[in-house]
Structures are given as C-alpha cells and as structure tokens.
Coordinates of C-alpha atoms and ligand atoms in Angstrom, one line a residue:
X14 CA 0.0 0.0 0.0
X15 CA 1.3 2.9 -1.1
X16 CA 2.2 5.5 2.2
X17 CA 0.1 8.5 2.8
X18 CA 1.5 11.7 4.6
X19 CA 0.1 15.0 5.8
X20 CA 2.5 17.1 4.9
X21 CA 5.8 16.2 2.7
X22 CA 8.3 19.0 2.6
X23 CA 11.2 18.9 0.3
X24 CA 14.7 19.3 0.9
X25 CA 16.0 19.7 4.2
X26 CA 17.9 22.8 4.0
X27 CA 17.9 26.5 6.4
X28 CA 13.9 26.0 5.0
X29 CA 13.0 22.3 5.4
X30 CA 14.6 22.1 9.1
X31 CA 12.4 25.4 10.3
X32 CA 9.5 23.8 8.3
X33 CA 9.8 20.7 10.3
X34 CA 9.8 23.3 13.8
X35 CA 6.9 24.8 12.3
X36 CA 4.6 21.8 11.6
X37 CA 5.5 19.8 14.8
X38 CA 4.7 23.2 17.0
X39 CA 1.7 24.6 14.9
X40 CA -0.1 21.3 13.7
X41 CA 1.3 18.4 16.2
X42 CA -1.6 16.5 14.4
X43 CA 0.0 16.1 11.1
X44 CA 2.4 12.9 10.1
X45 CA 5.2 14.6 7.9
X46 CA 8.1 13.8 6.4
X47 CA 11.4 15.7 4.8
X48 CA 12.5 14.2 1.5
X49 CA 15.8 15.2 0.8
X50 CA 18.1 14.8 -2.4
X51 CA 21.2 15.0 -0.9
X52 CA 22.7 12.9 2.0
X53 CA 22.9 15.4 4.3
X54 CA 21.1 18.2 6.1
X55 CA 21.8 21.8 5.2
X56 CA 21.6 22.5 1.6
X57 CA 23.4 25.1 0.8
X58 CA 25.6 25.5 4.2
X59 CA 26.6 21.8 3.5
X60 CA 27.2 22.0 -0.5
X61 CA 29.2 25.5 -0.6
X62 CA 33.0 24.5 0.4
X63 CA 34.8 27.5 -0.5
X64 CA 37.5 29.0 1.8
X65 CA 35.9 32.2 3.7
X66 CA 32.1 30.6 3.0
X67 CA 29.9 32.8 4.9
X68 CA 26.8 34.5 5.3
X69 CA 26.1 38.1 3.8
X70 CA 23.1 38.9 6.1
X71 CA 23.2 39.1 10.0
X72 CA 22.7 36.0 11.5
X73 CA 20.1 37.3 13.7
X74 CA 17.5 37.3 10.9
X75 CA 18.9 34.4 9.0
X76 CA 18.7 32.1 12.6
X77 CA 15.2 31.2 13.4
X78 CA 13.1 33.2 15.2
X79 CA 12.1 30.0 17.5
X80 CA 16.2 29.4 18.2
X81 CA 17.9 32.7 18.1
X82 CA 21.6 33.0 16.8
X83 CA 23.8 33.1 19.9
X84 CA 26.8 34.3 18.8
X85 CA 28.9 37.6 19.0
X86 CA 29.8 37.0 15.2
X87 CA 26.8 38.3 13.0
X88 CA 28.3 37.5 9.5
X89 CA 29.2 33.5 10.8
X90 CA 31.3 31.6 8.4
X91 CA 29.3 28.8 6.8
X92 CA 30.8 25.9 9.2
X93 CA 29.3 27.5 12.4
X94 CA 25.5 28.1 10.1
X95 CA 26.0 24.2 9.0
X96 CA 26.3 23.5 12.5
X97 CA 23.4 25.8 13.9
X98 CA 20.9 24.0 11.1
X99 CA 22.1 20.7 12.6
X100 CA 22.0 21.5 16.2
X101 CA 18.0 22.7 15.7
X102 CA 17.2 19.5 13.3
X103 CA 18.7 17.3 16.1
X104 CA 17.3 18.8 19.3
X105 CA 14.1 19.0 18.1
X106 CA 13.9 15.7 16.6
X107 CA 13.1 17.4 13.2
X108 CA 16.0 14.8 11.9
X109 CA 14.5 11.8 12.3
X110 CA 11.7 13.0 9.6
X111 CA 14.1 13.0 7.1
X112 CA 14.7 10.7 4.1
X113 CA 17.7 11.0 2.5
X114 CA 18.6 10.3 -1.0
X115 CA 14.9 10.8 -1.9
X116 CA 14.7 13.6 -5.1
X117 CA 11.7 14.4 -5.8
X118 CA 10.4 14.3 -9.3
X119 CA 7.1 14.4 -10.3
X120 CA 4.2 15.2 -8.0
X121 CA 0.4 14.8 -9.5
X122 CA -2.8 16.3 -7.7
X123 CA -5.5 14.5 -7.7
X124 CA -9.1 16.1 -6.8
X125 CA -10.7 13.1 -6.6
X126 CA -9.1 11.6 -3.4
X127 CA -7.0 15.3 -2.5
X128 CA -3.8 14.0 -2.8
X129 CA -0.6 14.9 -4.2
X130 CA 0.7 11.6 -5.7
X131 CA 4.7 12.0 -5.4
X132 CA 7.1 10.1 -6.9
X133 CA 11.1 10.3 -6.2
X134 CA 14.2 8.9 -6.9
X135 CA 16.2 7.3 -4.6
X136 CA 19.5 8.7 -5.8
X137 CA 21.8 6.1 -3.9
X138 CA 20.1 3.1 -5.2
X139 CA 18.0 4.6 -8.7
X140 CA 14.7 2.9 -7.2
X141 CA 11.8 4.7 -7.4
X142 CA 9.5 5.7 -4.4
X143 CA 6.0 6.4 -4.5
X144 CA 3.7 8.2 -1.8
X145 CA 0.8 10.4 -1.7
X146 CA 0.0 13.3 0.6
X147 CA -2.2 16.2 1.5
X148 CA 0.1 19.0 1.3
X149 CA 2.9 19.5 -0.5
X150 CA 5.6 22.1 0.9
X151 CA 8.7 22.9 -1.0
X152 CA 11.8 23.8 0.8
X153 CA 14.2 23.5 -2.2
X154 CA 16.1 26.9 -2.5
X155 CA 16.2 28.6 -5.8
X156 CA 18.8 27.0 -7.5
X157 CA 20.2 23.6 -9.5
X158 CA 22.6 21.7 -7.2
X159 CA 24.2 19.5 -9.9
X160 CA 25.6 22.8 -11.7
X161 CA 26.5 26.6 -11.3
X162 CA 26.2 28.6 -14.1
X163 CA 29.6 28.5 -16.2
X164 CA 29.9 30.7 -19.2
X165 CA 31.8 29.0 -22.3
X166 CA 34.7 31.1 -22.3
X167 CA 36.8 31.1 -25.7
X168 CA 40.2 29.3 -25.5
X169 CA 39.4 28.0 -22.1
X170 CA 40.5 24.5 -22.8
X171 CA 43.9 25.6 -23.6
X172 CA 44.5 27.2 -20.2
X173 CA 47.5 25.0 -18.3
X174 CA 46.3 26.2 -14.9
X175 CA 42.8 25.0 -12.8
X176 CA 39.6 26.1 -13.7
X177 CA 37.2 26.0 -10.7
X178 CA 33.8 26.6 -9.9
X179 CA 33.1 27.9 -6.3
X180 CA 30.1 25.2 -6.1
X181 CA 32.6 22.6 -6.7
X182 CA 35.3 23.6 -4.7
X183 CA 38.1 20.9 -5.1
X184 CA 39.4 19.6 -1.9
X185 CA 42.7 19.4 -2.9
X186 CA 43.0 22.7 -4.2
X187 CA 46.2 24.9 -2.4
X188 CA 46.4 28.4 -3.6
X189 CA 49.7 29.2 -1.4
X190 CA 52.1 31.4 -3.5
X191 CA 49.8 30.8 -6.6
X192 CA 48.5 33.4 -9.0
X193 CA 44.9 33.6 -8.7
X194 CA 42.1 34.5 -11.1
X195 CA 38.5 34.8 -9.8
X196 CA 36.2 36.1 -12.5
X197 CA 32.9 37.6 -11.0
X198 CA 32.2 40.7 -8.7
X199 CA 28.9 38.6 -6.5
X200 CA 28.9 37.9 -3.3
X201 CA 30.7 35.0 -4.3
X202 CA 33.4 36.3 -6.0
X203 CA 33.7 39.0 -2.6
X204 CA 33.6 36.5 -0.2
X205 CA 36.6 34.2 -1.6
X206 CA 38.8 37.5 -2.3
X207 CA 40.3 38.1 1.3
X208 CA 40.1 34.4 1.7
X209 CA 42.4 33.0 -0.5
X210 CA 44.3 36.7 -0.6
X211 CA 45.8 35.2 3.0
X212 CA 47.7 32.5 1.3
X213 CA 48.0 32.8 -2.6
X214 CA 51.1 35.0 -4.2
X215 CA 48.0 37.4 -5.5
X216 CA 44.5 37.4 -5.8
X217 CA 43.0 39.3 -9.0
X218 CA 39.1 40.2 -9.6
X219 CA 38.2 40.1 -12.8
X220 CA 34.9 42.1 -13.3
X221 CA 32.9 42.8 -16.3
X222 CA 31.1 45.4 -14.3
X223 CA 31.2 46.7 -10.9
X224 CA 29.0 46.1 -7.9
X225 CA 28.5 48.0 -4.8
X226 CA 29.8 47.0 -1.8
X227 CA 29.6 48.0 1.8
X228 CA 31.8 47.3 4.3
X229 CA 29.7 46.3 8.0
X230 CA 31.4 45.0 11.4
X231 CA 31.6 41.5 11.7
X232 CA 30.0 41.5 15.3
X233 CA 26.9 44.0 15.9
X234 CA 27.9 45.7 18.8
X235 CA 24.0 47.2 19.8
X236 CA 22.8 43.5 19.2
X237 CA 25.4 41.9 21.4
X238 CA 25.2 44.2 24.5
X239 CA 21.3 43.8 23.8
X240 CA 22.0 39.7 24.0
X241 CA 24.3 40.2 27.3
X242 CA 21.7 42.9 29.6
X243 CA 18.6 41.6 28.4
X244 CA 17.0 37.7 29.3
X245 CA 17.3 35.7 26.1
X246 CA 13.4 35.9 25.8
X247 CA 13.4 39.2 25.3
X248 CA 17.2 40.0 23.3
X249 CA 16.1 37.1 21.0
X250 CA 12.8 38.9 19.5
X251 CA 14.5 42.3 20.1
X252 CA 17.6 42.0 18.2
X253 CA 16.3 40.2 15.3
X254 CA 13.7 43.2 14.9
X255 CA 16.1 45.9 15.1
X256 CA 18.3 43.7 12.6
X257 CA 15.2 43.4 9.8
X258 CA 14.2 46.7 10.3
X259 CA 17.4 48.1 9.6
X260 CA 18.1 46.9 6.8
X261 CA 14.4 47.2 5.4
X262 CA 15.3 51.0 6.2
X263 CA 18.4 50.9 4.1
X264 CA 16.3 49.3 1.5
X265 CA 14.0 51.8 1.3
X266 CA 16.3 54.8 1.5
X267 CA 17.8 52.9 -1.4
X268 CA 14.8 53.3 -3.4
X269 CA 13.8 56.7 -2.6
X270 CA 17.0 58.5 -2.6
X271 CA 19.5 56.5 -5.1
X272 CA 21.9 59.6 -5.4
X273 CA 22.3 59.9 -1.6
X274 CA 22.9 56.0 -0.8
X275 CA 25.5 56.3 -3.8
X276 CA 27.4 59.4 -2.2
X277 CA 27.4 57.2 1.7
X278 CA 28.9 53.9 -0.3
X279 CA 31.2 55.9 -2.0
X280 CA 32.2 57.8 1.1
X281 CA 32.7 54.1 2.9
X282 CA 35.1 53.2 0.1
X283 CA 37.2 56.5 -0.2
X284 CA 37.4 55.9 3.6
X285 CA 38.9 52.2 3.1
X286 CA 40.7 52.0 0.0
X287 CA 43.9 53.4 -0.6
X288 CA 44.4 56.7 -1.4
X289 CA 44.1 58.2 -5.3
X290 CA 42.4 54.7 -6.0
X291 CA 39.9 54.3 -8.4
X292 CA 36.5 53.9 -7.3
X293 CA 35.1 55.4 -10.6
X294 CA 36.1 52.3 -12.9
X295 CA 35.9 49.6 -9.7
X296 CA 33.6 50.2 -7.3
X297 CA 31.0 52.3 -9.4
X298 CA 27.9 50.5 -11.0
X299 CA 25.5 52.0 -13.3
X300 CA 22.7 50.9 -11.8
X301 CA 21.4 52.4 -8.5
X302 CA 21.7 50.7 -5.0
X303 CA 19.5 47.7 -4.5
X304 CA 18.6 47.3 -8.4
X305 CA 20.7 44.2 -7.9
X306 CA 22.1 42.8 -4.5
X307 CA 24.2 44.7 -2.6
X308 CA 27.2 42.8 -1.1
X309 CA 28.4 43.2 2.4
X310 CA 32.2 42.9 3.4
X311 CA 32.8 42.5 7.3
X312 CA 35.1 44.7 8.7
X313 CA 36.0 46.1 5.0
X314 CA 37.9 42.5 4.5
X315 CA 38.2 43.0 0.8
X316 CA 39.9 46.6 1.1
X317 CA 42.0 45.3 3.6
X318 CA 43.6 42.8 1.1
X319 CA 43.6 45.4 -1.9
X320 CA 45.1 47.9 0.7
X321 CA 47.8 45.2 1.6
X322 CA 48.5 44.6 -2.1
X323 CA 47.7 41.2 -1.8
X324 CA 44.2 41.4 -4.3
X325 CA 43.0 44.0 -6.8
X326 CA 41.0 44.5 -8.8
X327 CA 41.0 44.6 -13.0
X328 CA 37.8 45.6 -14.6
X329 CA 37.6 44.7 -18.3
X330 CA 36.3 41.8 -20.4
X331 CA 38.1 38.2 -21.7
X332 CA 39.1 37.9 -24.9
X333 CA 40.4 34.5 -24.6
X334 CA 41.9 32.0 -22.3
X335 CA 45.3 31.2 -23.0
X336 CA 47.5 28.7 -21.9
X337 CA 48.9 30.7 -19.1
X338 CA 46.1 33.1 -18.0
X339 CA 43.8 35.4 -19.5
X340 CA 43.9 38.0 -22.4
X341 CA 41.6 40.5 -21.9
X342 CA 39.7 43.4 -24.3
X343 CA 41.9 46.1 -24.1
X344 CA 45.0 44.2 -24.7
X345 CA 46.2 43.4 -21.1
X346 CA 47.5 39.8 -20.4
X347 CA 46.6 38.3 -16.5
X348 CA 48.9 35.1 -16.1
X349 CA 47.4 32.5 -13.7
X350 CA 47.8 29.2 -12.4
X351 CA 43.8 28.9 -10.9
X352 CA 40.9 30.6 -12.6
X353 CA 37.9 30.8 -10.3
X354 CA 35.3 31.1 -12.3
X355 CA 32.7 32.9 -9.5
X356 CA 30.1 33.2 -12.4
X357 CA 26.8 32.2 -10.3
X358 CA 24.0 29.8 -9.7
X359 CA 21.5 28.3 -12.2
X360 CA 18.6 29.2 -10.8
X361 CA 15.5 26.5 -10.4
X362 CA 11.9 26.4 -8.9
X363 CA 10.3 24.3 -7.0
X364 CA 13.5 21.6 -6.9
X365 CA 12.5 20.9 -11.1
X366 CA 9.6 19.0 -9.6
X367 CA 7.4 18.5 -12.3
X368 CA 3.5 19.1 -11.5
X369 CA 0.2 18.3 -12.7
X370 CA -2.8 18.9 -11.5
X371 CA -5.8 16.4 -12.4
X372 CA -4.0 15.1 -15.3
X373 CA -3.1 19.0 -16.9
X374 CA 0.6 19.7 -16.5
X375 CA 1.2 23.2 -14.4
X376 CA 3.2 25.4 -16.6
X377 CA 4.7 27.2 -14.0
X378 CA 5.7 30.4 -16.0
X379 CA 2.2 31.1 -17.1
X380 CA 1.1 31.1 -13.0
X381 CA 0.8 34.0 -10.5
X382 CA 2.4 33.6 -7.3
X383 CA 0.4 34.0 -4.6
X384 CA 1.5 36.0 -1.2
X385 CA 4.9 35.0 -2.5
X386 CA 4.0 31.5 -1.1
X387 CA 1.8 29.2 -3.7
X388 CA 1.1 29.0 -7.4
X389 CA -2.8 30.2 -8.4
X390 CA -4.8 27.2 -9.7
X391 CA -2.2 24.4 -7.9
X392 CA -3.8 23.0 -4.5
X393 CA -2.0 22.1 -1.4
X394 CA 1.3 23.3 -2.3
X395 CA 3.3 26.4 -0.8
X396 CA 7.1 27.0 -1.6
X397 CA 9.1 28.6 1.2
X398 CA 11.3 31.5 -1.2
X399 CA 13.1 34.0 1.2
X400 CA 13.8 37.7 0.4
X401 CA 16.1 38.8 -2.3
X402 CA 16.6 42.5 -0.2
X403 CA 16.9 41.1 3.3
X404 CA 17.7 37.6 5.1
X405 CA 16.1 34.2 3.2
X406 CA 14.8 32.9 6.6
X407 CA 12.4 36.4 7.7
X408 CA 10.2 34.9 4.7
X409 CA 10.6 31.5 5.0
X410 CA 9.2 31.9 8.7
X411 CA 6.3 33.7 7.6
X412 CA 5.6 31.3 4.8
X413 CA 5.7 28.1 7.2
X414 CA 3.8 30.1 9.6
X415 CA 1.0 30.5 7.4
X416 CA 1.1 27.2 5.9
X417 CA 0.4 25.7 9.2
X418 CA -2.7 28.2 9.3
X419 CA -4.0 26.8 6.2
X420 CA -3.7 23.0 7.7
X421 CA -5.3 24.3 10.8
X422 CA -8.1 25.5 9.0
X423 CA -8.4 22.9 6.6
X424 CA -8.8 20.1 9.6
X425 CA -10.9 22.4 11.4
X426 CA -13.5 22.9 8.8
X427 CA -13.0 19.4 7.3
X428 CA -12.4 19.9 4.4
X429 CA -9.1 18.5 2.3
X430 CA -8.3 21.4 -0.4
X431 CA -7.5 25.2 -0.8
X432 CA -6.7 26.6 -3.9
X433 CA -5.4 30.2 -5.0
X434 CA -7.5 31.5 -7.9
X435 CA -7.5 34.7 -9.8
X436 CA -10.8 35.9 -11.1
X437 CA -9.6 39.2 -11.6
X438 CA -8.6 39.9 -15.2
X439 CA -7.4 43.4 -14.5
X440 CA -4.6 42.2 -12.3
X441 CA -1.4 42.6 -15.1
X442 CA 1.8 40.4 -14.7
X443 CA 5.8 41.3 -13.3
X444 CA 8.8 39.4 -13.5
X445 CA 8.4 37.4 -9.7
X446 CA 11.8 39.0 -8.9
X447 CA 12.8 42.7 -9.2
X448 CA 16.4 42.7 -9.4
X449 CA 18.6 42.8 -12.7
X450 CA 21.2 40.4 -12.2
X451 CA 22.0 38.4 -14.4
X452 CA 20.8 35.1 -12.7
X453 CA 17.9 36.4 -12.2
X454 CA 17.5 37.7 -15.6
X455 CA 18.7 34.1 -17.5
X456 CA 15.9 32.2 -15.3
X457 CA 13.0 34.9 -15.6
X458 CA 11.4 32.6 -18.1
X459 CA 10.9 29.9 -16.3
X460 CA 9.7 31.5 -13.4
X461 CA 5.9 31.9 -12.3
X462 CA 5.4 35.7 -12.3
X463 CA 4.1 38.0 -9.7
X464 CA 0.7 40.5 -10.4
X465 CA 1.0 44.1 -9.5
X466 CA -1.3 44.0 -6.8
X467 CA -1.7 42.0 -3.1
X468 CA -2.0 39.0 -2.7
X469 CA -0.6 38.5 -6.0
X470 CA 2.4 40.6 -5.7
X471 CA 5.4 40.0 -4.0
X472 CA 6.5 43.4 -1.5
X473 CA 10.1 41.6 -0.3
X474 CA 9.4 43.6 2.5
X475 CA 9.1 42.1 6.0
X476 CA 7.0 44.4 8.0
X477 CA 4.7 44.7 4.9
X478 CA 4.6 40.6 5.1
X479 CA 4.9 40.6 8.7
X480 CA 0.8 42.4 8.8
X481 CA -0.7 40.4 5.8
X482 CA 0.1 37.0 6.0
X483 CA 0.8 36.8 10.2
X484 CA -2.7 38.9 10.9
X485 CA -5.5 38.2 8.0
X486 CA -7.7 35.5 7.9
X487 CA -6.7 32.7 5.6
X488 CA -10.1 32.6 3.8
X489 CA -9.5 35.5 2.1
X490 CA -11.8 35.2 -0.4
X491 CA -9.0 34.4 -3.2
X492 CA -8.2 31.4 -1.4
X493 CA -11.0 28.7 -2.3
X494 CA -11.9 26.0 0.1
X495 CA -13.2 22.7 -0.8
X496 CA -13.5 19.0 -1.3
X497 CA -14.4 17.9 2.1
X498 CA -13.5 14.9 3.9
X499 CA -15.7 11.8 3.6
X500 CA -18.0 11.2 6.5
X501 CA -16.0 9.5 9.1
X502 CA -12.3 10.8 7.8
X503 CA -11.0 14.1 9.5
X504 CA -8.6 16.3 6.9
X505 CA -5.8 15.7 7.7
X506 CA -6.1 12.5 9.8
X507 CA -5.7 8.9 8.6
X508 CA -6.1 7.9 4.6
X509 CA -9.8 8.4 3.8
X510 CA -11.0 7.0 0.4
X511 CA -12.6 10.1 -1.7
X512 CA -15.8 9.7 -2.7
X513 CA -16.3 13.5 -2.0
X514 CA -16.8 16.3 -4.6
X515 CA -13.8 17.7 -6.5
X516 CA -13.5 21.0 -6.1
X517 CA -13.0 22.5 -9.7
X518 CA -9.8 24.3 -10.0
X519 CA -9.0 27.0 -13.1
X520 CA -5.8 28.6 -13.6
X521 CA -4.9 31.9 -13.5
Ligands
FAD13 C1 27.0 30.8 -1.1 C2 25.7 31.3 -0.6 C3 25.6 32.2 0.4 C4 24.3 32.7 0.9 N1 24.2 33.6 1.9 C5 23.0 34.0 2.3 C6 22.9 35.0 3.3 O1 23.8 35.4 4.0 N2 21.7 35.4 3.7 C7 20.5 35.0 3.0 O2 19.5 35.4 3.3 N3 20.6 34.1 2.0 C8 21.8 33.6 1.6 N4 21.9 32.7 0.6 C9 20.7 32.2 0.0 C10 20.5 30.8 0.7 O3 20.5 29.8 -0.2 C11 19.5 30.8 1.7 O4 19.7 31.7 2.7 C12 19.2 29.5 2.5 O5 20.3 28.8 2.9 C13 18.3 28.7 1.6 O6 17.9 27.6 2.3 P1 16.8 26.6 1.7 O7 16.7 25.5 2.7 O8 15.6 27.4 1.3 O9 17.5 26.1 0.4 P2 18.8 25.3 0.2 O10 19.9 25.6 1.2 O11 19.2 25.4 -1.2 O12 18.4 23.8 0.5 C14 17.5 23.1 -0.3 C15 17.5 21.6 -0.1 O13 16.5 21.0 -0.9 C16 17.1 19.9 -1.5 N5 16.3 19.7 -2.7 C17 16.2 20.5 -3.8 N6 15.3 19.9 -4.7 C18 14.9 18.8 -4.2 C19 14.1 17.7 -4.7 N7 13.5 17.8 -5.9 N8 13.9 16.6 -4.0 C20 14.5 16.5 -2.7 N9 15.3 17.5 -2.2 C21 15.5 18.6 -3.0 C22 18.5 20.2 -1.8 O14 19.3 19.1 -1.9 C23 18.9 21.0 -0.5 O15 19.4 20.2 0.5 C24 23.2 32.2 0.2 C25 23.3 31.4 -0.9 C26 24.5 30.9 -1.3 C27 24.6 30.0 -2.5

C-alpha cells in the first residue's frame, strides 16, 4: 500500500529544518516527512566549500526566530550556520523525519481523493518511491545543485592552470604562492577574495562590471550588549527586529534616494581604500543601489587585502583564455595558475519538480504567485522563497507560519483542499523577482510571475509581510476551500477513500 503523509516538505535545508519546527509546534496533528536529495542536512551551508564561506546577512535574521543566533559574530562563516541547522534538526527531533537520498520528481494532484501523488528517486540506489500526501511544501532553494552557471569562455581548454567553480570547490586545491584568477564581482566572488588573498602569491578580480559594496562590522555591537543585559526571551525577538528593520530602512532609503545612498557607499570606500584609487572604474555600477544585491564585506575584509596589495581588482572583459592566463579586451595579459570562475547559480523552482494537476501539467511560467508563497490554480502546495533585499529565513518563517494556518483551517472545517485563484482579469503580470542580475535575468522565463497587486504581488518587504500573512484570515476570499473529507475521515487524519466532490480548480 502505497504511504500517505500529511505534509511532505522537500529538501532539508535553512527551509525544510524550520519547516519541520513549524509543523511539529503549529499542527502536532499532522504525520510529515522531509524528503531530501542530498545525503545530508543543510543544503546550501553543507554544498558551498569555498575558503571564507559565509553569510552576507546578519545572522540574527537568518537564525530562526524560535532558536535565536547566539553568537557575537553576525556575519558567521558557513561551518558555524551548518552547524546551527544541525543542532535545531537534532534537538528537536526534526532529523528523524528526514529521508535521504529521496529527489523528488514528479508530484500529480489529484481532486478526486486530494492528494498529491509524489514520486522520487532514490539517488543512492535509482529505485523509485512512490507516496501520496495532503500537502505539498517545497523547501528546495532557488537553484540547481548538480551545476552553477559557467559561461563558455573562448580558448578555455587551452589554459594549463585550474579552472574552478566555487560550487565545486576541489578539496585538494592549495592556492599558497599561486596566482589567482577569480572572474565575478557577486557575493561569491567578494567572499573568496580576502580568503584566499591570506595565502595565494596574488588574488585578482576580474569584473565585467562593478558592484557596490559595503563594508559592515563582523559583530553588531548594539545586538550583542542587547543579548548580554537583556534575558534571552526578550534579546532574542528584540535584536532580530532591530536587525530586519534596519536593513528594510536601508532598502528603502535605497529606493527613494538613489543619489544619496550612492554618495554614503562611495564615502565608505574613499574611507577604506587606498588613497588616489579608483572607485570610478571599480567600485561604481551604473545601476542604482539595490537594483541588484548589494554585497556586504565584514570589517572592510576585501579593502583590507587590496590595501595590503595582496588582491586588486581589473575591470575589463576576456578575450580568450590562453595557456597561461587570461587576455583581456583592451589588450592586457593576466597570467594565472587557478581561474575561479565565480560566475553564479543556475537558478531553479520548485526543486524541477514537475506538477500536474488532475492530469493537466502546471506550466509554471504562465502562474501568479500568490502571497509570495503558492502557485494560483495548484492546490496544497506552498514553496518557502526567502527575500532577495533582506535575510532568506524572515520569509521562509512567515511562509511556514502561514502554511500551518492553512492545515489548521483545513482540519478544522473538514475539508481537504485550498486553492489560490485569480478571477480578476485586471490584475497585469511582473517578472516574480525585481532585481537585474544576471541570474535572475537568465531564469526569468521559467519562473511563475508575480501580479501588480496584493495577494498576487510579492513586496520583499518584511513588515509589509509581517501584517498580511501573520494577521489576516486565511479565507481570504481568493483562497478557495473545498472538497471535504468523507464522513467519518478528518482532513488531515488517517487515509480516507474520496468519494467526496472535486472542487474545480482554473488557472490563472
Ligand atoms: C554561497 C551562498 C551564500 C548565501 N548567503 C546568504 C545569506 O547570507 N543570507 C541569506 O538570506 N541568504 C543567503 N543565501 C541564500 C541561501 O540559499 C538561503 O539563505 C538558504 O540557505 C536557503 O535555504 P533553503 O533551505 O531554502 O535552500 P537550500 O539551502 O538550497 O536547501 C534546499 C535543499 O533542498 C534539496 N532539494 C532540492 N530539490 C529537491 C528535490 N526535488 N527533492 C528533494 N530534495 C531537494 C537540496 O538538496 C537542498 O538540500 C546564500 C546562498 C549561497 C549559495
């Protein structure tokens, strides 16, 4: 008999672990499990290997609200996150929900008995597994695992040095007294700079274009005399407001005064790079602040190292590969013996589950997003996406939050489905994600888009979030209840036969 679940979330990530905290709190009621692709707990924090790996938001906003970060550092390196993901999965028993080696591949509603009919692959063994379940929550991250996004750059196969990806990080790989290349100006590409800069001969950044930066101390000294005076009850919630809501203020002044942000980065880097240096070719993008993410350095590490003389920075565009470097545009030659290639992520919804709904596949770039959370026309499925102007969890929280409303709800009112659906034909379509990188850019067409109105459009603002999906009703009137439980079965409870009504579902 094939096994029936509440709730099954996938992938067992930041998301997936603070899912598990959410369901087990909020609906103690519902059997769940975590299937997970990989053989280990913390998605990204456990993939990323790179030397200097760390987060670019505070830690007090990327922690969970329910365990707050207790630590002096705020930007943590990406050992001491792995750990914290663990530690929460462990002491709350979260763990032993997961299955590992379980990727998720096709998941099929069904009306007729409200059911999401999953299949995944075991990726140890290749045998398939098949079960069905009431919900389906994804907790995948945005991007493809097996693969970052590597540019074919000419002549590359002639190069005589080591081409690396950052997702891939080779275990063997020494830099000491080597001439490295790392092409990219992303977090990425900022993070590993001052990193390997401690032990190769030099460290050059290769940039087509420039991206702002901001230099921010490594510990939050506010946050951490709050954490030491106040009981942790009360420093926990405390600090991890006064984090979002400074950096939702910096956002905003962002937006609404572009020139003045521009003249306070540009102040910050006159103030930490060496004197007579030039910020105008390096440091000066000509977009405005926000338009794409803005990377954080912790303690001005990056400066430091270009101030030392052991990185800098070369803005121009490759020619060719050769076989001892790089040749570049305007004629210049960089010799190298490793070539980072700090290019980016190939970004990817949902986990590439593929979904149908009563035998119509969903084609996910034709749906509306709705509250940032689920798909209009798809039942019983939400999708935990974080912020792309603040820390991943702050959304992730309030998605899981309201999830576990909507199974509440469900099993209160017995009934088995809820369904997003547009009726309204003025509402017109956005890209689902308002920033111009590039990433986001190559993948906006096979995205679900966002309306340009609430609860079809996505703020990425928390306090805006915070009020509409923490204290509204869940039957919103967009939201459409249905298909209830036989007589006898309670949503939610043990595996009840359907014979009840389908509730018709249209897309939007
Ligand atoms: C290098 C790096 C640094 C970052 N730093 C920050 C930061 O400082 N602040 C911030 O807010 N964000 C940051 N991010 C974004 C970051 O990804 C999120 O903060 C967060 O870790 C995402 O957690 P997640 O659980 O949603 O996704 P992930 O960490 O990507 O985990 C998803 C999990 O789902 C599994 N999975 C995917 N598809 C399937 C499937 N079909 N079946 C089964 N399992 C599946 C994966 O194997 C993985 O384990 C960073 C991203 C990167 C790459």
């Amino acid at each position: 008999m094939t096994e029936h679940l509440d709730v099954l979330v996938v992938g067992a990530g930041l998301s997936g672990i603070g899912a598990g905290h959410h369901l087990q709190t909020a609906c103690p009621w519902a059997s769940y499990a975590i299937f997970e692709a990989r053989d280990a707990i913390g998605g990204t924090w456990d993939l990323f290997r790179y030397p200097g790996l760390r987060s670019d938001s505070d830690m007090f906003t990327l922690g969970y609200s329910f365990r707050p970060w207790d630590d002096d550092a705020s930007i943590a390196d990406g050992a001491s996150i792995l750990r914290y993901i663990r530690e929460t999965a462990a002491e709350e028993g979260i763990d032993r929900h997961i299955r590992y080696h379980h990727r998720i591949v096709r998941a099929a509603w069904s009306s007729d008995d409200a059911r999401w009919h999953v299949t995944a692959e075991r990726t140890d063994t290749g045998e398939t597994v098949e079960v069905t379940c009431g919900f389906l929550f994804s907790c995948s991250g945005y991007y493809r695992y097996d693969r970052g996004h590597q540019p074919d750059f000419p002549g590359q196969e002639r190069f005589g040095g080591r081409l690396v990806h950052p997702q891939f990080w080779p275990d063997d790989l020494d830099v000491s007294g080597q001439r490295v290349v790392v092409i990219g100006s992303g977090a990425t590409a900022i993070t590993l700079i001052p990193s390997l800069a401690r032990d190769a001969a030099h460290v050059t950044m290769l940039q087509r274009s420039p991206t702002y930066i901001m230099s921010l101390p490594a510990e939050d000294g506010l946050a951490n005399l709050a954490r030491r005076v106040l009981p942790d009850r009360v420093s926990g919630p405390l600090v991890r407001w006064y984090k979002a809501l400074t950096t939702q203020a910096f956002y905003q002044l962002s937006q609404r005064r572009p020139a003045f942000v521009k003249r306070l980065l540009r102040k910050g880097l006159e103030r930490q790079l060496p004197p007579g240096y030039d910020i105008d070719t390096h440091f000066s993008p000509t977009y405005d602040p926000w338009d794409q993410r803005l990377c954080l350095v912790p303690d001005g590490d990056l400066f430091k190292a270009i101030k030392a003389g052991d990185a800098s920075v070369v803005t121009d565009r490759i020619e060719t590969f050769t076989e001892t470097g790089l040749r570049l545009e305007s004629g210049a030659e960089l010799d190298a013996d490793v070539v980072v290639s700090a290019t980016g992520l190939e970004m990817l919804f949902l986990g590439g589950i593929e979904l149908t709904v009563d035998g119509e596949p969903v084609d996910v770039p034709s749906t509306l997003v709705y509250k940032g959370m689920m798909l209009g026309g798809v039942p019983n499925l939400a999708t935990a996406v974080g912020y792309t102007n603040a820390s991943w969890t702050l959304k992730c929280e309030l998605t899981c939050e309201y999830v576990t409303r909507l199974l509440n709800h469900l099993r209160t009112n017995g009934l088995r489905q809820c369904t997003p659906v547009n009726d309204d034909t003025t509402i017109g379509t956005e890209p689902l994600l308002g920033l111009s990188s590039g990433y986001v850019r190559r993948a906006a067409d096979r995205l679900p888009k966002q309306g340009d109105r609430f609860p079809w459009k996505v703020y990425q603002s928390y306090l805006r979030d915070y009020r509409a999906l923490r204290m509204s009703d869940v039957d919103d009137g967009v939201m459409r209840f249905g298909n209830p439980a036989p007589v006898g079965a309670v949503a939610g409870g043990p595996a009840a036969d359907g014979q009840a009504e389908p509730v018709p579902v249209t897309s939007s």
